[in-house]
Amino acid sequence: MKVTAEICVIPLGAGVSVSKYIAACGPILEAAGLKPQLHAYGTNVEGEWDAVFAAFKACHQAIHDLGAPRVHTAIKVGTRTDREQTNADKIAAVRDIGG
Amino acid sequence: MKVTAEICVIPLGAGVSVSKYIAACGPILEAAGLKPQLHAYGTNVEGEWDAVFAAFKACHQAIHDLGAPRVHTAIKVGTRTDREQTNADKIAAVRDIGG
Amino acid sequence: MKVTAEICVIPLGAGVSVSKYIAACGPILEAAGLKPQLHAYGTNVEGEWDAVFAAFKACHQAIHDLGAPRVHTAIKVGTRTDREQTNADKIAAVRDIGG
Amino acid sequence: MKVTAEICVIPLGAGVSVSKYIAACGPILEAAGLKPQLHAYGTNVEGEWDAVFAAFKACHQAIHDLGAPRVHTAIKVGTRTDREQTNADKIAAVRDIGG
Protein backbone atom coordinates (compact mmCIF):
# COMPACT_ATOMS: atom_id res chain seq x y z
CA MET A 1 0.00 0.00 0.00
CA LYS A 2 1.62 3.23 -1.21
CA VAL A 3 1.30 6.28 1.01
CA THR A 4 2.13 9.92 1.17
CA ALA A 5 2.72 11.11 4.72
CA GLU A 6 3.85 13.96 6.93
CA ILE A 7 5.73 13.52 10.20
CA CYS A 8 6.20 16.21 12.85
CA VAL A 9 8.22 15.08 15.87
CA ILE A 10 8.21 16.97 19.16
CA PRO A 11 10.67 15.93 21.87
CA LEU A 12 9.51 16.67 25.43
CA GLY A 13 11.75 17.10 28.43
CA ALA A 14 14.52 18.10 26.07
CA GLY A 15 14.57 21.87 26.35
CA VAL A 16 13.06 24.61 24.26
CA SER A 17 15.20 24.13 21.16
CA VAL A 18 14.37 20.90 19.39
CA SER A 19 16.08 21.28 16.03
CA LYS A 20 18.89 18.82 16.78
CA TYR A 21 16.33 16.08 17.39
CA ILE A 22 14.44 16.89 14.22
CA ALA A 23 17.70 16.94 12.29
CA ALA A 24 18.35 13.35 13.36
CA CYS A 25 15.30 12.20 11.41
CA GLY A 26 16.29 13.52 7.97
CA PRO A 27 19.04 10.98 7.31
CA ILE A 28 16.81 8.14 8.54
CA LEU A 29 14.01 9.10 6.17
CA GLU A 30 16.49 9.66 3.33
CA ALA A 31 18.20 6.31 3.87
CA ALA A 32 14.81 4.59 3.77
CA GLY A 33 14.24 6.03 0.29
CA LEU A 34 11.22 8.05 1.37
CA LYS A 35 12.14 11.29 -0.49
CA PRO A 36 11.85 13.51 2.60
CA GLN A 37 10.88 17.14 2.07
CA LEU A 38 11.51 19.26 5.17
CA HIS A 39 9.17 22.19 5.77
CA ALA A 40 8.54 24.45 8.75
CA TYR A 41 5.95 22.17 10.36
CA GLY A 42 7.20 18.70 9.55
CA THR A 43 8.66 16.54 6.84
CA ASN A 44 6.70 15.04 3.95
CA VAL A 45 7.60 11.58 2.70
CA GLU A 46 6.27 8.92 0.35
CA GLY A 47 6.70 5.17 0.00
CA GLU A 48 5.21 1.85 1.04
CA TRP A 49 3.20 1.86 4.29
CA ASP A 50 5.55 -0.55 6.08
CA ALA A 51 8.73 1.27 5.05
CA VAL A 52 7.30 4.63 6.07
CA PHE A 53 6.23 3.54 9.53
CA ALA A 54 9.40 1.53 10.16
CA ALA A 55 11.33 4.74 9.46
CA PHE A 56 9.07 6.78 11.74
CA LYS A 57 9.72 4.24 14.52
CA ALA A 58 13.46 4.58 13.90
CA CYS A 59 13.07 8.36 14.25
CA HIS A 60 11.47 7.91 17.68
CA GLN A 61 14.29 5.59 18.71
CA ALA A 62 16.95 8.01 17.45
CA ILE A 63 15.42 10.92 19.37
CA HIS A 64 15.31 8.87 22.55
CA ASP A 65 18.92 7.82 21.96
CA LEU A 66 19.85 11.52 21.78
CA GLY A 67 18.48 11.96 25.28
CA ALA A 68 14.85 13.03 24.94
CA PRO A 69 12.77 11.03 27.44
CA ARG A 70 9.50 11.63 25.64
CA VAL A 71 8.53 12.08 22.00
CA HIS A 72 5.17 13.24 20.71
CA THR A 73 4.66 12.83 16.99
CA ALA A 74 1.90 13.98 14.67
CA ILE A 75 1.50 12.06 11.44
CA LYS A 76 -0.73 12.56 8.42
CA VAL A 77 -0.98 9.64 6.04
CA GLY A 78 -2.96 9.26 2.85
CA THR A 79 -3.74 6.25 0.68
CA ARG A 80 -5.84 6.05 -2.47
CA THR A 81 -7.03 3.24 -4.66
CA ASP A 82 -8.24 5.27 -7.61
CA ARG A 83 -4.78 6.28 -8.81
CA GLU A 84 -1.21 6.85 -7.71
CA GLN A 85 -0.32 10.33 -6.46
CA THR A 86 3.04 11.61 -5.25
CA ASN A 87 3.68 14.57 -2.98
CA ALA A 88 4.82 16.52 -6.04
CA ASP A 89 1.54 15.64 -7.81
CA LYS A 90 -0.42 17.03 -4.88
CA ILE A 91 1.35 20.37 -4.97
CA ALA A 92 1.07 20.57 -8.76
CA ALA A 93 -2.70 19.92 -8.63
CA VAL A 94 -3.19 22.96 -6.41
CA ARG A 95 -0.69 25.15 -8.26
CA ASP A 96 -2.34 24.37 -11.60
CA ILE A 97 -5.56 25.94 -10.32
CA GLY A 98 -3.72 29.01 -9.10
CA GLY A 99 -3.71 28.20 -5.38
CA MET B 1 8.41 0.19 22.03
CA LYS B 2 5.15 0.89 23.84
CA VAL B 3 3.01 3.73 22.51
CA THR B 4 -0.15 5.62 23.20
CA ALA B 5 -1.77 6.91 20.04
CA GLU B 6 -4.79 8.59 18.49
CA ILE B 7 -6.17 7.82 15.05
CA CYS B 8 -8.64 9.96 13.13
CA VAL B 9 -9.62 8.56 9.72
CA ILE B 10 -11.26 10.68 7.04
CA PRO B 11 -12.56 8.95 3.91
CA LEU B 12 -12.63 11.15 0.81
CA GLY B 13 -14.84 10.65 -2.20
CA ALA B 14 -17.25 8.78 0.02
CA GLY B 15 -19.94 11.33 0.70
CA VAL B 16 -20.57 13.70 3.57
CA SER B 17 -21.42 11.09 6.19
CA VAL B 18 -18.40 9.08 7.16
CA SER B 19 -19.52 7.27 10.30
CA LYS B 20 -19.86 3.85 8.66
CA TYR B 21 -16.21 3.96 7.66
CA ILE B 22 -15.09 5.01 11.10
CA ALA B 23 -17.24 2.29 12.63
CA ALA B 24 -15.31 -0.31 10.62
CA CYS B 25 -12.14 0.55 12.53
CA GLY B 26 -13.40 -0.13 16.06
CA PRO B 27 -13.50 -3.92 15.77
CA ILE B 28 -10.06 -3.95 14.10
CA LEU B 29 -8.49 -1.95 16.93
CA GLU B 30 -10.33 -4.02 19.52
CA ALA B 31 -9.27 -7.33 17.97
CA ALA B 32 -5.67 -6.14 18.00
CA GLY B 33 -5.88 -5.67 21.76
CA LEU B 34 -5.30 -1.93 21.58
CA LYS B 35 -8.01 -0.88 24.08
CA PRO B 36 -9.69 1.60 21.72
CA GLN B 37 -11.47 4.58 23.25
CA LEU B 38 -13.72 6.34 20.74
CA HIS B 39 -14.18 10.09 21.15
CA ALA B 40 -15.63 12.80 18.92
CA TYR B 41 -12.37 13.48 17.07
CA GLY B 42 -10.75 10.09 16.84
CA THR B 43 -9.99 6.92 18.75
CA ASN B 44 -7.25 6.57 21.33
CA VAL B 45 -5.33 3.30 21.57
CA GLU B 46 -2.28 1.86 23.29
CA GLY B 47 0.08 -1.06 22.65
CA GLU B 48 3.32 -1.95 20.96
CA TRP B 49 4.39 0.28 18.04
CA ASP B 50 4.23 -2.52 15.46
CA ALA B 51 0.81 -3.78 16.59
CA VAL B 52 -0.64 -0.28 16.61
CA PHE B 53 0.53 0.62 13.11
CA ALA B 54 -0.38 -2.78 11.66
CA ALA B 55 -3.91 -2.16 12.94
CA PHE B 56 -3.97 1.36 11.51
CA LYS B 57 -2.94 -0.09 8.12
CA ALA B 58 -5.76 -2.63 8.41
CA CYS B 59 -8.18 0.27 9.05
CA HIS B 60 -7.09 1.95 5.83
CA GLN B 61 -7.57 -1.31 3.96
CA ALA B 62 -11.01 -1.86 5.49
CA ILE B 63 -12.17 1.64 4.55
CA HIS B 64 -10.99 1.16 0.97
CA ASP B 65 -12.75 -2.22 0.91
CA LEU B 66 -15.97 -0.44 1.90
CA GLY B 67 -15.67 1.70 -1.20
CA ALA B 68 -13.83 4.87 -0.22
CA PRO B 69 -11.22 5.61 -2.91
CA ARG B 70 -9.14 7.85 -0.68
CA VAL B 71 -8.38 7.88 3.04
CA HIS B 72 -6.68 10.70 4.93
CA THR B 73 -5.64 9.83 8.46
CA ALA B 74 -4.25 11.92 11.27
CA ILE B 75 -2.27 10.10 13.93
CA LYS B 76 -0.72 11.24 17.19
CA VAL B 77 1.75 8.84 18.77
CA GLY B 78 3.77 9.15 21.96
CA THR B 79 6.64 7.15 23.36
CA ARG B 80 8.59 7.67 26.55
CA THR B 81 11.65 6.07 28.07
CA ASP B 82 11.40 7.53 31.56
CA ARG B 83 8.38 5.48 32.59
CA GLU B 84 5.32 3.66 31.31
CA GLN B 85 2.14 5.68 30.90
CA THR B 86 -1.27 4.49 29.71
CA ASN B 87 -4.03 6.60 28.22
CA ALA B 88 -5.88 6.33 31.54
CA ASP B 89 -2.75 7.58 33.35
CA LYS B 90 -2.64 10.63 31.08
CA ILE B 91 -6.21 11.60 31.84
CA ALA B 92 -5.76 10.98 35.57
CA ALA B 93 -2.66 13.20 35.67
CA VAL B 94 -4.67 16.15 34.37
CA ARG B 95 -7.76 15.39 36.43
CA ASP B 96 -5.68 15.19 39.62
CA ILE B 97 -4.64 18.82 39.13
CA GLY B 98 -8.23 19.89 38.55
CA GLY B 99 -8.06 20.28 34.75
CA MET C 1 -20.17 29.63 12.13
CA LYS C 2 -20.61 26.71 14.53
CA VAL C 3 -17.69 24.33 14.95
CA THR C 4 -16.68 21.17 16.69
CA ALA C 5 -12.99 21.11 17.51
CA GLU C 6 -10.19 19.29 19.30
CA ILE C 7 -7.24 20.99 20.97
CA CYS C 8 -4.03 19.28 22.07
CA VAL C 9 -1.49 21.61 23.69
CA ILE C 10 2.16 20.67 24.12
CA PRO C 11 4.40 22.95 26.19
CA LEU C 12 8.08 22.87 25.22
CA GLY C 13 10.98 23.79 27.44
CA ALA C 14 8.80 22.95 30.41
CA GLY C 15 10.01 19.51 31.42
CA VAL C 16 8.74 16.04 30.68
CA SER C 17 5.52 16.23 32.68
CA VAL C 18 3.06 18.58 31.07
CA SER C 19 -0.20 17.81 32.88
CA LYS C 20 -0.24 21.00 34.94
CA TYR C 21 -0.19 23.07 31.77
CA ILE C 22 -2.96 21.04 30.19
CA ALA C 23 -4.98 21.32 33.38
CA ALA C 24 -4.88 25.11 33.09
CA CYS C 25 -6.90 24.93 29.88
CA GLY C 26 -9.93 23.06 31.21
CA PRO C 27 -11.36 25.96 33.23
CA ILE C 28 -10.77 28.37 30.34
CA LEU C 29 -12.68 26.17 27.90
CA GLU C 30 -15.40 25.53 30.46
CA ALA C 31 -15.82 29.24 31.28
CA ALA C 32 -16.17 29.98 27.57
CA GLY C 33 -19.15 27.62 27.42
CA LEU C 34 -17.43 25.23 24.99
CA LYS C 35 -18.47 21.97 26.72
CA PRO C 36 -14.91 20.60 26.99
CA GLN C 37 -14.46 16.83 26.97
CA LEU C 38 -10.98 15.80 28.08
CA HIS C 39 -9.53 12.63 26.57
CA ALA C 40 -6.07 11.12 26.49
CA TYR C 41 -4.94 13.01 23.38
CA GLY C 42 -6.65 16.36 23.72
CA THR C 43 -9.90 18.06 24.62
CA ASN C 44 -12.95 18.24 22.37
CA VAL C 45 -15.07 21.38 22.38
CA GLU C 46 -17.94 22.93 20.44
CA GLY C 47 -19.26 26.45 19.92
CA GLU C 48 -18.98 29.44 17.62
CA TRP C 49 -15.72 29.77 15.63
CA ASP C 50 -14.72 33.06 17.27
CA ALA C 51 -15.44 31.89 20.82
CA VAL C 52 -13.53 28.64 20.28
CA PHE C 53 -10.40 30.29 18.92
CA ALA C 54 -10.46 33.11 21.47
CA ALA C 55 -10.44 30.42 24.16
CA PHE C 56 -7.61 28.53 22.46
CA LYS C 57 -5.60 31.77 22.40
CA ALA C 58 -6.30 32.23 26.11
CA CYS C 59 -4.99 28.68 26.70
CA HIS C 60 -1.70 29.58 25.00
CA GLN C 61 -1.43 32.71 27.11
CA ALA C 62 -2.19 30.78 30.32
CA ILE C 63 0.47 28.17 29.56
CA HIS C 64 3.06 30.87 28.88
CA ASP C 65 2.03 32.60 32.12
CA LEU C 66 2.73 29.33 33.96
CA GLY C 67 6.30 29.48 32.69
CA ALA C 68 6.42 27.48 29.47
CA PRO C 69 8.45 29.47 26.91
CA ARG C 70 7.04 27.62 23.93
CA VAL C 71 3.67 26.05 23.15
CA HIS C 72 2.90 23.79 20.22
CA THR C 73 -0.79 23.10 19.67
CA ALA C 74 -2.61 20.77 17.33
CA ILE C 75 -6.19 21.64 16.48
CA LYS C 76 -8.85 19.85 14.50
CA VAL C 77 -11.87 21.89 13.55
CA GLY C 78 -14.96 20.96 11.57
CA THR C 79 -17.76 23.01 10.08
CA ARG C 80 -20.74 21.88 8.06
CA THR C 81 -23.48 23.64 6.20
CA ASP C 82 -25.78 20.69 5.58
CA ARG C 83 -26.88 20.30 9.19
CA GLU C 84 -25.84 20.95 12.79
CA GLN C 85 -23.83 18.23 14.51
CA THR C 86 -22.51 18.19 18.07
CA ASN C 87 -19.61 16.16 19.42
CA ALA C 88 -22.16 13.85 21.05
CA ASP C 89 -23.90 13.40 17.69
CA LYS C 90 -20.61 12.36 16.10
CA ILE C 91 -19.96 9.66 18.67
CA ALA C 92 -23.56 8.44 18.50
CA ALA C 93 -23.40 8.15 14.70
CA VAL C 94 -20.45 5.75 14.96
CA ARG C 95 -21.83 3.85 17.95
CA ASP C 96 -25.17 3.31 16.20
CA ILE C 97 -23.37 1.37 13.49
CA GLY C 98 -21.52 -0.72 16.03
CA GLY C 99 -18.10 0.97 15.79
CA MET D 1 0.74 37.15 20.02
CA LYS D 2 2.83 36.13 17.02
CA VAL D 3 2.36 32.60 15.69
CA THR D 4 3.68 30.23 13.11
CA ALA D 5 1.02 27.82 11.92
CA GLU D 6 0.11 25.10 9.44
CA ILE D 7 -3.35 24.60 7.96
CA CYS D 8 -4.54 21.49 6.12
CA VAL D 9 -8.14 21.69 4.88
CA ILE D 10 -10.11 18.62 3.86
CA PRO D 11 -13.49 19.11 2.19
CA LEU D 12 -15.94 16.24 2.73
CA GLY D 13 -18.87 15.40 0.50
CA ALA D 14 -17.04 17.11 -2.32
CA GLY D 15 -15.61 14.22 -4.29
CA VAL D 16 -12.22 12.59 -4.33
CA SER D 17 -10.28 15.48 -5.85
CA VAL D 18 -10.01 18.38 -3.45
CA SER D 19 -7.36 20.57 -5.04
CA LYS D 20 -9.78 23.27 -6.22
CA TYR D 21 -10.92 23.83 -2.65
CA ILE D 22 -7.37 23.99 -1.35
CA ALA D 23 -6.48 26.40 -4.15
CA ALA D 24 -9.17 28.79 -2.90
CA CYS D 25 -7.27 29.26 0.36
CA GLY D 26 -3.97 30.46 -1.07
CA PRO D 27 -5.19 33.93 -2.14
CA ILE D 28 -6.98 34.38 1.20
CA LEU D 29 -3.85 33.62 3.18
CA GLU D 30 -1.75 35.75 0.84
CA ALA D 31 -4.13 38.72 1.05
CA ALA D 32 -3.99 38.51 4.84
CA GLY D 33 -0.22 38.98 4.71
CA LEU D 34 0.50 35.58 6.23
CA LYS D 35 3.32 34.57 3.84
CA PRO D 36 1.74 31.23 2.87
CA GLN D 37 4.05 28.38 1.90
CA LEU D 38 2.19 25.55 0.19
CA HIS D 39 3.53 22.03 0.71
CA ALA D 40 2.15 18.58 0.02
CA TYR D 41 0.36 18.27 3.37
CA GLY D 42 -0.81 21.78 4.08
CA THR D 43 0.21 25.42 3.98
CA ASN D 44 2.48 27.10 6.51
CA VAL D 45 1.80 30.69 7.53
CA GLU D 46 2.94 33.24 10.09
CA GLY D 47 1.48 36.38 11.63
CA GLU D 48 -0.57 37.61 14.56
CA TRP D 49 -2.89 35.05 16.21
CA ASP D 50 -6.06 36.96 15.37
CA ALA D 51 -5.13 37.58 11.73
CA VAL D 52 -4.15 33.94 11.22
CA PHE D 53 -7.37 32.51 12.62
CA ALA D 54 -9.57 35.08 10.89
CA ALA D 55 -7.99 33.96 7.62
CA PHE D 56 -8.50 30.28 8.47
CA LYS D 57 -12.18 31.03 9.14
CA ALA D 58 -12.40 32.77 5.76
CA CYS D 59 -10.91 29.63 4.16
CA HIS D 60 -13.68 27.49 5.69
CA GLN D 61 -16.28 29.95 4.41
CA ALA D 62 -14.75 30.01 0.92
CA ILE D 63 -14.72 26.21 0.71
CA HIS D 64 -18.36 26.03 1.76
CA ASP D 65 -19.18 28.73 -0.81
CA LEU D 66 -17.58 26.53 -3.47
CA GLY D 67 -20.08 23.82 -2.59
CA ALA D 68 -18.43 21.56 -0.01
CA PRO D 69 -20.99 20.84 2.73
CA ARG D 70 -18.39 19.83 5.28
CA VAL D 71 -14.83 20.93 5.98
CA HIS D 72 -12.39 19.21 8.32
CA THR D 73 -9.25 21.18 9.06
CA ALA D 74 -6.08 20.28 10.90
CA ILE D 75 -4.07 23.15 12.32
CA LYS D 76 -0.71 23.32 14.06
CA VAL D 77 0.09 26.57 15.81
CA GLY D 78 3.14 27.59 17.81
CA THR D 79 3.85 30.53 20.05
CA ARG D 80 6.98 31.34 22.03
CA THR D 81 7.89 33.98 24.55
CA ASP D 82 11.65 33.44 24.64
CA ARG D 83 12.30 34.86 21.19
CA GLU D 84 10.74 35.46 17.79
CA GLN D 85 11.02 32.69 15.23
CA THR D 86 9.74 32.65 11.65
CA ASN D 87 8.98 29.61 9.53
CA ALA D 88 12.20 30.26 7.64
CA ASP D 89 14.11 30.33 10.95
CA LYS D 90 12.68 26.93 11.87
CA ILE D 91 13.85 25.33 8.64
CA ALA D 92 17.26 26.98 8.88
CA ALA D 93 17.76 25.69 12.44
CA VAL D 94 17.33 22.11 11.27
CA ARG D 95 19.32 22.56 8.05
CA ASP D 96 22.24 24.09 9.96
CA ILE D 97 22.63 20.85 11.90
CA GLY D 98 22.52 18.83 8.70
CA GLY D 99 18.96 17.51 9.02
Short mmCIF file of C-alpha atoms in Angstrom, two decimals, chain A:
data_model
loop_
_atom_site.label_atom_id
_atom_site.label_comp_id
_atom_site.label_asym_id
_atom_site.label_seq_id
_atom_site.Cartn_x
_atom_site.Cartn_y
_atom_site.Cartn_z
CA MET A 1 0.00 0.00 0.00
CA LYS A 2 1.62 3.23 -1.21
CA VAL A 3 1.30 6.28 1.01
CA THR A 4 2.13 9.92 1.17
CA ALA A 5 2.72 11.11 4.72
CA GLU A 6 3.85 13.96 6.93
CA ILE A 7 5.73 13.52 10.20
CA CYS A 8 6.20 16.21 12.85
CA VAL A 9 8.22 15.08 15.87
CA ILE A 10 8.21 16.97 19.16
CA PRO A 11 10.67 15.93 21.87
CA LEU A 12 9.51 16.67 25.43
CA GLY A 13 11.75 17.10 28.43
CA ALA A 14 14.52 18.10 26.07
CA GLY A 15 14.57 21.87 26.35
CA VAL A 16 13.06 24.61 24.26
CA SER A 17 15.20 24.13 21.16
CA VAL A 18 14.37 20.90 19.39
CA SER A 19 16.08 21.28 16.03
CA LYS A 20 18.89 18.82 16.78
CA TYR A 21 16.33 16.08 17.39
CA ILE A 22 14.44 16.89 14.22
CA ALA A 23 17.70 16.94 12.29
CA ALA A 24 18.35 13.35 13.36
CA CYS A 25 15.30 12.20 11.41
CA GLY A 26 16.29 13.52 7.97
CA PRO A 27 19.04 10.98 7.31
CA ILE A 28 16.81 8.14 8.54
CA LEU A 29 14.01 9.10 6.17
CA GLU A 30 16.49 9.66 3.33
CA ALA A 31 18.20 6.31 3.87
CA ALA A 32 14.81 4.59 3.77
CA GLY A 33 14.24 6.03 0.29
CA LEU A 34 11.22 8.05 1.37
CA LYS A 35 12.14 11.29 -0.49
CA PRO A 36 11.85 13.51 2.60
CA GLN A 37 10.88 17.14 2.07
CA LEU A 38 11.51 19.26 5.17
CA HIS A 39 9.17 22.19 5.77
CA ALA A 40 8.54 24.45 8.75
CA TYR A 41 5.95 22.17 10.36
CA GLY A 42 7.20 18.70 9.55
CA THR A 43 8.66 16.54 6.84
CA ASN A 44 6.70 15.04 3.95
CA VAL A 45 7.60 11.58 2.70
CA GLU A 46 6.27 8.92 0.35
CA GLY A 47 6.70 5.17 0.00
CA GLU A 48 5.21 1.85 1.04
CA TRP A 49 3.20 1.86 4.29
CA ASP A 50 5.55 -0.55 6.08
CA ALA A 51 8.73 1.27 5.05
CA VAL A 52 7.30 4.63 6.07
CA PHE A 53 6.23 3.54 9.53
CA ALA A 54 9.40 1.53 10.16
CA ALA A 55 11.33 4.74 9.46
CA PHE A 56 9.07 6.78 11.74
CA LYS A 57 9.72 4.24 14.52
CA ALA A 58 13.46 4.58 13.90
CA CYS A 59 13.07 8.36 14.25
CA HIS A 60 11.47 7.91 17.68
CA GLN A 61 14.29 5.59 18.71
CA ALA A 62 16.95 8.01 17.45
CA ILE A 63 15.42 10.92 19.37
CA HIS A 64 15.31 8.87 22.55
CA ASP A 65 18.92 7.82 21.96
CA LEU A 66 19.85 11.52 21.78
CA GLY A 67 18.48 11.96 25.28
CA ALA A 68 14.85 13.03 24.94
CA PRO A 69 12.77 11.03 27.44
CA ARG A 70 9.50 11.63 25.64
CA VAL A 71 8.53 12.08 22.00
CA HIS A 72 5.17 13.24 20.71
CA THR A 73 4.66 12.83 16.99
CA ALA A 74 1.90 13.98 14.67
CA ILE A 75 1.50 12.06 11.44
CA LYS A 76 -0.73 12.56 8.42
CA VAL A 77 -0.98 9.64 6.04
CA GLY A 78 -2.96 9.26 2.85
CA THR A 79 -3.74 6.25 0.68
CA ARG A 80 -5.84 6.05 -2.47
CA THR A 81 -7.03 3.24 -4.66
CA ASP A 82 -8.24 5.27 -7.61
CA ARG A 83 -4.78 6.28 -8.81
CA GLU A 84 -1.21 6.85 -7.71
CA GLN A 85 -0.32 10.33 -6.46
CA THR A 86 3.04 11.61 -5.25
CA ASN A 87 3.68 14.57 -2.98
CA ALA A 88 4.82 16.52 -6.04
CA ASP A 89 1.54 15.64 -7.81
CA LYS A 90 -0.42 17.03 -4.88
CA ILE A 91 1.35 20.37 -4.97
CA ALA A 92 1.07 20.57 -8.76
CA ALA A 93 -2.70 19.92 -8.63
CA VAL A 94 -3.19 22.96 -6.41
CA ARG A 95 -0.69 25.15 -8.26
CA ASP A 96 -2.34 24.37 -11.60
CA ILE A 97 -5.56 25.94 -10.32
CA GLY A 98 -3.72 29.01 -9.10
CA GLY A 99 -3.71 28.20 -5.38
#
